[in-house]
Structure formats: structure tokens, C-alpha cells
């Protein structure tokens, strides 16, 4: 086994040396003032990454899935109605969790090649004159399909219908990599985790609550214990946790926010855009379609690439691991075997992306697809060469 190659899975992502060092800490007393020096800037940093002045940030030892549960159980009550779209594996799992928690989910089934059907949302919300829908669940970036949805348009649909439902957003594979505007989009709960845009090991669920969601938490009736934000908030007021915090990861999060903010969020977003454009140029040169059906849906953190009819896309992923020690993502759920995914988020450069594109090419050639070696690499090189950031790297 070797660990030299970067991974090209859409999380967990590559961990920069600086963050590995920040996570590797001697034990500290988490009840001492020292811990506050980690917790406070980490929460402030996350709020800035969310582009928010109002979000109250909570960080649980968990993963994005725990963040989903935090969002639901702290804002809703048994049997309450929520609106959600199933258009990929992650949106499907969040719907499944909502149902298991006892919520009444109005599910819109949409194609897995598309985004959130915001026009349909406007109709549904306008028709809900008694405001039975208490929350709209939205997956900003469907990691299974490489489809990014327009969260501002979901907010517009809510506002157009003058509907008071909360907007709960899964930003696990977008936050810290793609433009995410908590305040401007009127997000009520944003969910993410440590191992994607924040470039850390898995282990933290990171959530932001709006004042409206904080108010809803006071009457929300779903059972919650570990993920209760009110116990967390009481402890935060004393710079502490209701249990043992993962202080190494929190120190890493603090450092990660510093890295992102030092680079500048605009630069982080444009770097992801540029790298993604290169990967898409490669797919085009390979003559392969993307799962995302139109350009406004293209994700800048993960690209799901369709392989020809009758070819098992999962073979590329298995072969890349066995022959070259490189990780790509398999297709999940409905698109299993039909797509393979190149993750290009977090600690990623043009040059790293080129190595991933080159490896994918070798794998496809090895497995008999008509992909000329160098075709995708050349297309991406041309893109990167002509789109260098004006500020330098
Ligand atoms: C990775 C991911 C999750 C799940 O997060 P875990 O940390 O694996 O629990 C949820 N939603 C999206 C969009 C993701 O990409």
C-alpha cells in the first residue's frame, strides 16, 4: 500500500500537512481556558466561511450524517411535514432519516441528472395555504451525481409564496469549496462536516443555526440527547462541551478556517471552479457525458462521468486502486455502474488534478475504452494554462 498519491474521492479529501500537524496535539484539559482558545476561533472561522454574521455555529463529534440529525431533531416535531427532493443518494438518505425520525416527508422525485425543481417548489409552497410544511430540505451539492442546486432560488420560491417554512441545507460537499451564503440565501440550518471542504479527517459535524432555527429549537419536539444544541449552547457559554470535545480536530478546524480565509473565500471558490473546468474539459475530450445534464448544474467539487452503455464504470475505480493506487468515487444508488466520480475539492491544485485525469485515462485505456492517452490531459492543460489565477498560486 502506498500513500503518496492524492485521493480523488469527494470526501474524505486530501489533508494538507499543516492541518495534520494542527490535529496532532498533546492532551489538554478541555475544562481549562486553553480549550476556549481553540473553540472560539473555530466557531468564528466557520461562521465566516458560511458568509454569515448571524449563524450560531455548533460542532459535534460526529459526521455530516449527525449534522442532518442535528438539523432535524432541533427544529421539528413528530409528524410534522417537510418538503424534500430525491435526486441522488445523499438527498435520498436525508429523506430516509427524516422518515425514520417520524417526520411526514412530501417527497418530490426528480431525475438524478438534475437539481432541485424550484418551480415545482413554488407551486407546492403556494398551494400550502395552511403552512403545514414546516421545513424545506435542500441538498446544495449532490455528491452522488455532481449536481449543484440553486439555493437562492429555493429561498425565492419560499418568499414568492410568502411561506414561513425553514430552509435546511445540506452543504456537506459545497461549504468551504463553493460559494455558500448563509445570510444572503436566508438559510436556517446549514450542515457540513470536517472531511470535505475543510480538508480534515472525518469526525466533526458542523452546523449553523439562524435565529429563526434557534427559536424553533425551543419548541421542537423530536427526541434528541447527544445532538441537543441547547446543552451545547449552555456549555459554549462556559467555553466548554457537555462531554469530551475532539479538541485535536477542533484545533484543525480552527487552522483550516485560517487557511481558507487567508487564501480568501473568493479565491477558494475560483480555484475549485478552475480545477473543475479542467476536469470537465477532459471528460469532453474523452467524448463522455457528465451525469449533470446542463452547465448551470455542474458541480465544482465533484464530477460524475457517464461511461458508455454496457460498460461497468465501477471497473475504472477498482482498476485505478489496484493498478495505480489512486482512488476515484464509484457510482451510488441509481447511477451505480453507470458513472465514476472524480472528486476535486479541498486541498487540490491544477497539477494534482492533471495526475488524476492522467490516471483515469490510463484506466479507461487499460479497460478497452476508446480514450486516446493524453487527450483529456491535454484539454485540461490547455484550460489551466490559459486560466491561471491573476494573483498567482
Ligand atoms: C459526504 C456527504 C454526506 C454524509 O456525510 P458523512 O460525513 O459521511 O456522514 C451528506 N451529504 C452530502 C452531500 C455529502 O457529500
Short mmCIF file of C-alpha atoms and ligand atoms in Angstrom, two decimals:
data_model
loop_
_atom_site.label_atom_id
_atom_site.label_comp_id
_atom_site.label_asym_id
_atom_site.label_seq_id
_atom_site.Cartn_x
_atom_site.Cartn_y
_atom_site.Cartn_z
CA UNK A 1 0.00 0.00 0.00
CA UNK A 2 1.24 3.48 -0.72
CA UNK A 3 0.11 6.87 0.48
CA UNK A 4 1.96 9.14 -1.95
CA UNK A 5 -0.87 9.69 -4.38
CA UNK A 6 -3.63 12.18 -3.74
CA UNK A 7 -7.19 10.83 -3.49
CA UNK A 8 -9.83 11.88 -6.00
CA UNK A 9 -12.87 10.92 -3.97
CA UNK A 10 -15.38 13.57 -2.97
CA UNK A 11 -14.58 13.15 0.70
CA UNK A 12 -12.72 12.39 2.76
CA UNK A 13 -10.34 14.75 0.96
CA UNK A 14 -6.58 15.19 0.98
CA UNK A 15 -5.26 16.57 4.26
CA UNK A 16 -2.61 19.30 3.97
CA UNK A 17 0.46 18.77 6.16
CA UNK A 18 -0.37 21.97 8.04
CA UNK A 19 -3.73 20.53 9.12
CA UNK A 20 -2.33 17.12 10.03
CA UNK A 21 0.05 18.90 12.35
CA UNK A 22 -2.71 21.04 13.81
CA UNK A 23 -4.78 17.94 14.64
CA UNK A 24 -1.82 16.20 16.26
CA UNK A 25 -1.89 17.74 19.69
CA UNK A 26 -0.81 16.74 23.16
CA UNK A 27 -3.72 16.23 25.53
CA UNK A 28 -5.07 19.41 27.03
CA UNK A 29 -7.58 19.84 29.81
CA UNK A 30 -10.77 20.60 27.94
CA UNK A 31 -12.11 22.34 31.03
CA UNK A 32 -9.23 24.80 31.06
CA UNK A 33 -9.21 28.24 29.44
CA UNK A 34 -6.82 26.85 26.83
CA UNK A 35 -9.73 25.00 25.24
CA UNK A 36 -11.62 28.27 24.77
CA UNK A 37 -8.69 29.50 22.70
CA UNK A 38 -9.42 26.68 20.25
CA UNK A 39 -13.21 26.62 20.36
CA UNK A 40 -13.94 30.32 19.97
CA UNK A 41 -11.87 30.98 16.84
CA UNK A 42 -13.02 27.70 15.29
CA UNK A 43 -16.68 28.72 15.65
CA UNK A 44 -15.92 32.26 14.43
CA UNK A 45 -13.99 30.85 11.48
CA UNK A 46 -16.84 28.57 10.46
CA UNK A 47 -19.28 31.49 10.64
CA UNK A 48 -17.07 33.45 8.26
CA UNK A 49 -16.79 30.50 5.88
CA UNK A 50 -20.62 30.35 5.89
CA UNK A 51 -20.53 34.06 4.92
CA UNK A 52 -22.72 34.78 7.89
CA UNK A 53 -22.96 37.36 10.64
CA UNK A 54 -25.94 35.69 12.29
CA UNK A 55 -25.35 31.93 12.27
CA UNK A 56 -24.85 30.25 15.62
CA UNK A 57 -22.29 27.52 14.96
CA UNK A 58 -22.33 24.15 16.72
CA UNK A 59 -19.70 21.47 16.29
CA UNK A 60 -20.39 17.88 17.34
CA UNK A 61 -18.04 14.90 17.40
CA UNK A 62 -19.82 13.13 14.52
CA UNK A 63 -20.03 13.32 10.73
CA UNK A 64 -22.30 15.02 8.22
CA UNK A 65 -24.97 12.41 8.93
CA UNK A 66 -25.03 13.53 12.56
CA UNK A 67 -25.35 17.08 11.22
CA UNK A 68 -28.51 16.06 9.36
CA UNK A 69 -29.92 14.64 12.59
CA UNK A 70 -28.95 17.80 14.49
CA UNK A 71 -30.76 19.93 11.91
CA UNK A 72 -33.95 17.86 12.02
CA UNK A 73 -34.30 16.99 15.69
CA UNK A 74 -33.62 20.52 16.93
CA UNK A 75 -36.14 22.24 14.68
CA UNK A 76 -39.07 19.85 14.17
CA UNK A 77 -41.67 17.75 15.99
CA UNK A 78 -43.11 14.28 15.46
CA UNK A 79 -45.35 14.04 12.39
CA UNK A 80 -44.58 17.49 11.07
CA UNK A 81 -44.43 17.90 7.34
CA UNK A 82 -41.24 18.65 5.42
CA UNK A 83 -40.64 19.04 1.69
CA UNK A 84 -37.67 17.32 0.08
CA UNK A 85 -36.50 16.17 -3.34
CA UNK A 86 -34.95 12.80 -4.06
CA UNK A 87 -32.42 13.35 -6.85
CA UNK A 88 -29.37 11.47 -5.66
CA UNK A 89 -28.02 9.20 -2.95
CA UNK A 90 -27.43 11.90 -0.36
CA UNK A 91 -30.79 13.60 -0.70
CA UNK A 92 -32.32 10.10 -0.54
CA UNK A 93 -30.50 9.30 2.71
CA UNK A 94 -31.60 12.54 4.34
CA UNK A 95 -35.20 11.77 3.35
CA UNK A 96 -34.81 8.28 4.77
CA UNK A 97 -33.53 9.69 8.06
CA UNK A 98 -36.42 12.18 8.20
CA UNK A 99 -38.91 9.36 7.77
CA UNK A 100 -37.21 7.22 10.41
CA UNK A 101 -37.39 10.14 12.82
CA UNK A 102 -41.16 10.29 12.32
CA UNK A 103 -41.49 13.27 10.00
CA UNK A 104 -44.08 13.36 7.25
CA UNK A 105 -41.92 13.89 4.16
CA UNK A 106 -43.51 15.20 1.00
CA UNK A 107 -41.06 13.69 -1.48
CA UNK A 108 -40.60 15.12 -4.96
CA UNK A 109 -38.93 12.54 -7.18
CA UNK A 110 -36.70 14.28 -9.69
CA UNK A 111 -34.22 12.97 -12.27
CA UNK A 112 -30.78 12.13 -10.87
CA UNK A 113 -29.22 14.26 -13.60
CA UNK A 114 -30.94 17.40 -12.39
CA UNK A 115 -31.13 19.82 -9.50
CA UNK A 116 -33.88 20.91 -7.13
CA UNK A 117 -37.12 21.61 -9.02
CA UNK A 118 -37.58 25.14 -7.70
CA UNK A 119 -40.51 25.97 -9.99
CA UNK A 120 -42.33 22.96 -8.60
CA UNK A 121 -41.42 24.12 -5.09
CA UNK A 122 -43.03 27.45 -5.75
CA UNK A 123 -46.28 25.71 -6.76
CA UNK A 124 -46.22 23.34 -3.79
CA UNK A 125 -45.46 26.10 -1.31
CA UNK A 126 -48.09 28.43 -2.77
CA UNK A 127 -50.68 25.63 -2.54
CA UNK A 128 -49.81 25.01 1.13
CA UNK A 129 -52.05 27.81 2.34
CA UNK A 130 -52.25 26.45 5.91
CA UNK A 131 -48.45 26.34 6.15
CA UNK A 132 -48.33 22.68 7.06
CA UNK A 133 -44.86 22.38 5.57
CA UNK A 134 -42.53 23.32 8.38
CA UNK A 135 -39.22 22.91 6.60
CA UNK A 136 -37.73 22.54 3.14
CA UNK A 137 -34.73 20.19 2.98
CA UNK A 138 -32.25 21.01 0.23
CA UNK A 139 -29.06 19.27 -0.82
CA UNK A 140 -26.89 22.06 -2.19
CA UNK A 141 -24.43 19.76 -3.93
CA UNK A 142 -25.50 16.19 -4.72
CA UNK A 143 -22.20 14.40 -4.30
CA UNK A 144 -23.56 11.27 -5.98
CA UNK A 145 -24.29 13.00 -9.28
CA UNK A 146 -22.09 16.11 -9.33
CA UNK A 147 -25.15 18.35 -9.46
CA UNK A 148 -25.28 21.71 -7.70
CA UNK A 149 -28.67 23.25 -6.99
CA UNK A 150 -29.62 26.89 -6.73
CA UNK A 151 -30.33 27.52 -3.04
CA UNK A 152 -31.07 31.20 -3.68
CA UNK A 153 -33.88 30.01 -5.97
CA UNK A 154 -35.32 27.83 -3.18
CA UNK A 155 -35.30 30.91 -0.96
CA UNK A 156 -37.04 32.88 -3.73
CA UNK A 157 -39.68 30.14 -4.03
CA UNK A 158 -40.33 30.36 -0.27
CA UNK A 159 -40.51 34.16 -0.39
CA UNK A 160 -42.69 34.21 -3.52
CA UNK A 161 -45.21 32.02 -1.71
CA UNK A 162 -44.75 34.11 1.43
CA UNK A 163 -44.16 30.79 3.18
CA UNK A 164 -42.65 30.63 6.67
CA UNK A 165 -41.07 27.15 6.37
CA UNK A 166 -37.46 26.86 7.47
CA UNK A 167 -34.76 26.19 4.90
CA UNK A 168 -32.46 23.36 5.98
CA UNK A 169 -29.49 22.91 3.67
CA UNK A 170 -27.03 20.05 3.31
CA UNK A 171 -23.84 21.81 2.32
CA UNK A 172 -21.55 18.91 3.19
CA UNK A 173 -19.79 18.84 -0.18
CA UNK A 174 -20.11 22.54 -1.00
CA UNK A 175 -19.34 24.57 2.11
CA UNK A 176 -15.71 25.76 2.20
CA UNK A 177 -15.28 24.92 -1.51
CA UNK A 178 -18.15 26.59 -3.34
CA UNK A 179 -19.99 29.85 -2.79
CA UNK A 180 -22.38 29.28 0.12
CA UNK A 181 -24.23 32.29 1.51
CA UNK A 182 -25.95 31.53 4.77
CA UNK A 183 -27.29 35.05 5.34
CA UNK A 184 -27.96 36.14 1.76
CA UNK A 185 -29.88 32.94 0.96
CA UNK A 186 -31.85 33.00 4.20
CA UNK A 187 -30.61 29.57 5.24
CA UNK A 188 -31.98 28.41 8.60
CA UNK A 189 -29.73 25.42 9.20
CA UNK A 190 -26.57 24.64 7.24
CA UNK A 191 -24.97 21.22 7.66
CA UNK A 192 -21.42 20.19 6.88
CA UNK A 193 -18.61 18.04 8.22
CA UNK A 194 -14.86 18.14 8.68
CA UNK A 195 -13.66 15.78 5.95
CA UNK A 196 -14.68 17.59 2.79
CA UNK A 197 -14.06 21.29 2.11
CA UNK A 198 -12.39 21.72 5.49
CA UNK A 199 -9.71 19.18 4.46
CA UNK A 200 -9.65 17.44 7.85
CA UNK A 201 -10.13 13.84 8.94
CA UNK A 202 -13.74 12.76 9.46
CA UNK A 203 -15.06 13.30 12.96
CA UNK A 204 -16.91 16.61 13.19
CA UNK A 205 -20.47 17.54 12.30
CA UNK A 206 -20.54 21.29 11.75
CA UNK A 207 -23.87 23.12 11.72
CA UNK A 208 -25.02 26.73 11.61
CA UNK A 209 -28.41 27.81 13.00
CA UNK A 210 -30.22 31.04 12.12
CA UNK A 211 -32.07 33.00 14.83
CA UNK A 212 -35.31 31.55 13.40
CA UNK A 213 -33.98 27.99 13.74
CA UNK A 214 -32.75 28.78 17.26
CA UNK A 215 -36.26 29.96 18.13
CA UNK A 216 -37.76 26.80 16.59
CA UNK A 217 -35.44 24.68 18.73
CA UNK A 218 -37.23 25.89 21.85
CA UNK A 219 -40.47 24.19 20.82
CA UNK A 220 -39.15 21.37 18.60
CA UNK A 221 -40.40 18.09 20.00
CA UNK A 222 -38.32 15.39 18.31
CA UNK A 223 -36.30 13.43 20.85
CA UNK A 224 -32.68 14.48 20.99
CA UNK A 225 -29.95 13.97 23.53
CA UNK A 226 -26.39 13.85 22.21
CA UNK A 227 -27.27 16.31 19.42
CA UNK A 228 -29.22 18.76 21.59
CA UNK A 229 -28.00 22.23 20.67
CA UNK A 230 -29.36 23.75 23.89
CA UNK A 231 -26.96 21.69 26.07
CA UNK A 232 -24.20 22.54 23.63
CA UNK A 233 -25.06 26.22 23.80
CA UNK A 234 -25.06 26.21 27.62
CA UNK A 235 -21.62 24.66 27.57
CA UNK A 236 -20.30 27.04 24.90
CA UNK A 237 -21.23 29.91 27.18
CA UNK A 238 -18.59 28.46 29.52
CA UNK A 239 -16.17 27.73 26.66
CA UNK A 240 -16.72 24.04 27.19
CA UNK A 241 -18.53 20.96 25.90
CA UNK A 242 -21.25 18.87 27.53
CA UNK A 243 -18.82 15.95 27.07
CA UNK A 244 -15.28 15.44 25.89
CA UNK A 245 -14.60 17.51 22.79
CA UNK A 246 -12.46 16.27 19.90
CA UNK A 247 -10.00 19.08 20.60
CA UNK A 248 -7.39 17.94 18.06
CA UNK A 249 -9.97 18.12 15.28
CA UNK A 250 -11.25 21.42 16.60
CA UNK A 251 -7.73 22.79 16.54
CA UNK A 252 -7.50 21.51 12.99
CA UNK A 253 -10.79 23.24 12.13
CA UNK A 254 -9.50 26.48 13.55
CA UNK A 255 -6.39 26.18 11.38
CA UNK A 256 -8.43 25.12 8.34
CA UNK A 257 -10.61 28.22 8.58
CA UNK A 258 -7.47 30.31 8.85
CA UNK A 259 -6.11 28.68 5.67
CA UNK A 260 -9.37 29.24 3.78
CA UNK A 261 -9.73 32.84 4.93
CA UNK A 262 -6.06 33.59 4.23
CA UNK A 263 -6.46 32.27 0.70
CA UNK A 264 -9.65 34.33 0.50
CA UNK A 265 -13.06 32.69 0.01
CA UNK A 266 -13.38 34.18 -3.48
CA UNK A 267 -10.04 32.62 -4.41
CA UNK A 268 -11.03 29.28 -2.86
CA UNK A 269 -14.22 29.25 -4.92
CA UNK A 270 -12.48 30.28 -8.14
CA UNK A 271 -9.76 27.67 -7.62
CA UNK A 272 -12.44 24.99 -7.31
CA UNK A 273 -14.19 26.36 -10.39
CA UNK A 274 -10.98 26.36 -12.41
CA UNK A 275 -9.97 22.84 -11.39
CA UNK A 276 -13.48 21.56 -12.13
CA UNK A 277 -13.49 23.22 -15.57
CA UNK A 278 -10.29 21.36 -16.39
CA UNK A 279 -11.82 18.03 -15.36
CA UNK A 280 -14.91 18.80 -17.44
CA UNK A 281 -12.71 19.72 -20.42
CA UNK A 282 -11.06 16.31 -20.04
CA UNK A 283 -14.42 14.49 -19.98
CA UNK A 284 -15.41 16.37 -23.13
CA UNK A 285 -12.17 15.36 -24.85
CA UNK A 286 -12.93 11.75 -23.86
CA UNK A 287 -16.31 12.15 -25.50
CA UNK A 288 -18.04 11.11 -22.30
CA UNK A 289 -21.14 12.79 -20.91
CA UNK A 290 -21.46 14.17 -17.43
CA UNK A 291 -24.25 12.92 -15.20
CA UNK A 292 -25.28 16.57 -14.66
CA UNK A 293 -27.41 17.36 -17.68
CA UNK A 294 -26.67 21.06 -18.17
CA UNK A 295 -23.86 23.52 -17.39
CA UNK A 296 -25.67 25.53 -14.71
CA UNK A 297 -25.87 22.31 -12.67
CA UNK A 298 -22.17 21.43 -12.87
CA UNK A 299 -20.58 20.90 -9.51
CA UNK A 300 -17.20 22.45 -8.83
CA UNK A 301 -16.32 19.83 -6.20
CA UNK A 302 -17.13 16.51 -7.86
CA UNK A 303 -17.67 15.38 -11.44
CA UNK A 304 -19.71 12.25 -12.18
CA UNK A 305 -18.79 10.94 -15.63
CA UNK A 306 -21.02 8.52 -17.54
CA UNK A 307 -19.38 5.58 -19.28
CA UNK A 308 -20.76 4.03 -22.49
CA UNK A 309 -23.80 1.73 -22.33
CA UNK A 310 -22.84 -1.79 -21.31
CA UNK A 311 -19.56 -0.76 -19.67
CA UNK A 312 -19.29 -1.12 -15.88
CA UNK A 313 -18.00 2.24 -14.61
CA UNK A 314 -17.14 0.73 -11.23
CA UNK A 315 -14.39 -1.25 -13.02
CA UNK A 316 -12.47 2.01 -13.54
CA UNK A 317 -12.50 2.71 -9.83
CA UNK A 318 -11.43 -0.80 -8.87
CA UNK A 319 -8.71 -0.85 -11.50
CA UNK A 320 -7.37 2.60 -10.51
CA UNK A 321 -6.98 1.38 -6.93
CA UNK A 322 -5.42 -1.98 -7.87
CA UNK A 323 -3.16 -0.91 -10.72
CA UNK A 324 -2.19 2.66 -9.82
CA UNK A 325 -3.01 3.17 -6.15
CA UNK A 326 -5.39 6.02 -6.93
CA UNK A 327 -8.89 6.48 -5.51
CA UNK A 328 -11.87 7.67 -7.54
CA UNK A 329 -15.51 7.53 -6.45
CA UNK A 330 -17.94 4.83 -7.57
CA UNK A 331 -21.47 5.50 -8.75
CA UNK A 332 -24.03 5.22 -5.96
CA UNK A 333 -27.67 4.12 -5.97
CA UNK A 334 -29.47 4.61 -9.26
CA UNK A 335 -26.28 5.51 -11.10
CA UNK A 336 -24.16 2.64 -9.68
CA UNK A 337 -22.07 1.12 -12.50
CA UNK A 338 -23.09 3.91 -14.88
CA UNK A 339 -20.82 6.67 -13.64
CA UNK A 340 -17.47 7.08 -11.94
CA UNK A 341 -16.68 10.19 -9.97
CA UNK A 342 -13.65 12.40 -9.80
CA UNK A 343 -13.60 14.34 -6.55
CA UNK A 344 -11.72 17.63 -6.85
CA UNK A 345 -12.36 19.52 -3.66
CA UNK A 346 -10.39 20.64 -0.68
CA UNK A 347 -6.62 20.55 -0.85
CA UNK A 348 -6.33 20.34 -4.62
CA UNK A 349 -4.28 22.06 -7.30
CA UNK A 350 -4.34 22.11 -11.10
CA UNK A 351 -1.27 19.89 -11.13
CA UNK A 352 -2.83 17.34 -8.77
CA UNK A 353 -5.96 17.29 -10.92
CA UNK A 354 -3.84 16.60 -14.01
CA UNK A 355 -2.45 13.48 -12.32
CA UNK A 356 -5.97 12.27 -11.61
CA UNK A 357 -7.08 12.91 -15.18
CA UNK A 358 -3.99 11.08 -16.47
CA UNK A 359 -4.72 8.10 -14.21
CA UNK A 360 -8.37 7.93 -15.30
CA UNK A 361 -7.15 7.88 -18.90
CA UNK A 362 -4.76 5.02 -18.26
CA UNK A 363 -7.53 3.05 -16.56
CA UNK A 364 -10.02 3.60 -19.36
CA UNK A 365 -7.40 2.64 -21.98
CA UNK A 366 -6.47 -0.47 -19.94
CA UNK A 367 -10.13 -1.48 -19.82
CA UNK A 368 -10.63 -1.07 -23.57
CA UNK A 369 -12.48 2.24 -23.82
CA UNK A 370 -11.62 4.27 -26.88
CA UNK A 371 -9.93 7.05 -24.95
CA UNK A 372 -6.66 8.24 -26.54
CA UNK A 373 -3.94 8.68 -23.93
CA UNK A 374 -3.25 12.33 -23.30
CA UNK A 375 -6.50 13.60 -24.78
CA UNK A 376 -8.12 14.64 -21.52
CA UNK A 377 -4.83 15.71 -20.01
CA UNK A 378 -4.15 17.99 -22.97
CA UNK A 379 -7.60 19.55 -22.76
CA UNK A 380 -7.17 20.23 -19.04
CA UNK A 381 -3.61 21.51 -19.54
CA UNK A 382 -4.87 23.94 -22.14
CA UNK A 383 -7.56 25.14 -19.77
CA UNK A 384 -5.23 25.53 -16.79
CA UNK A 385 -2.51 27.17 -18.89
CA UNK A 386 -4.89 29.82 -20.16
CA UNK A 387 -6.83 30.38 -16.93
CA UNK A 388 -4.11 30.91 -14.39
CA UNK A 389 -5.25 32.99 -11.40
CA UNK A 390 -4.20 36.61 -11.77
CA UNK A 391 -2.98 36.60 -8.17
CA UNK A 392 -0.63 33.66 -8.83
CA UNK A 393 -0.77 30.41 -6.91
C1 LIG B 1 -20.49 13.16 2.47
C2 LIG B 1 -21.86 13.70 2.44
C3 LIG B 1 -22.79 13.46 3.47
C4 LIG B 1 -22.55 12.49 4.58
O1 LIG B 1 -21.57 12.89 5.41
P1 LIG B 1 -20.84 11.86 6.39
O2 LIG B 1 -19.81 12.77 6.95
O3 LIG B 1 -20.31 10.76 5.56
O4 LIG B 1 -21.82 11.43 7.39
C5 LIG B 1 -24.02 14.07 3.41
N1 LIG B 1 -24.35 14.86 2.38
C6 LIG B 1 -23.52 15.10 1.35
C7 LIG B 1 -23.96 15.98 0.24
C8 LIG B 1 -22.25 14.53 1.35
O5 LIG B 1 -21.41 14.76 0.33
#
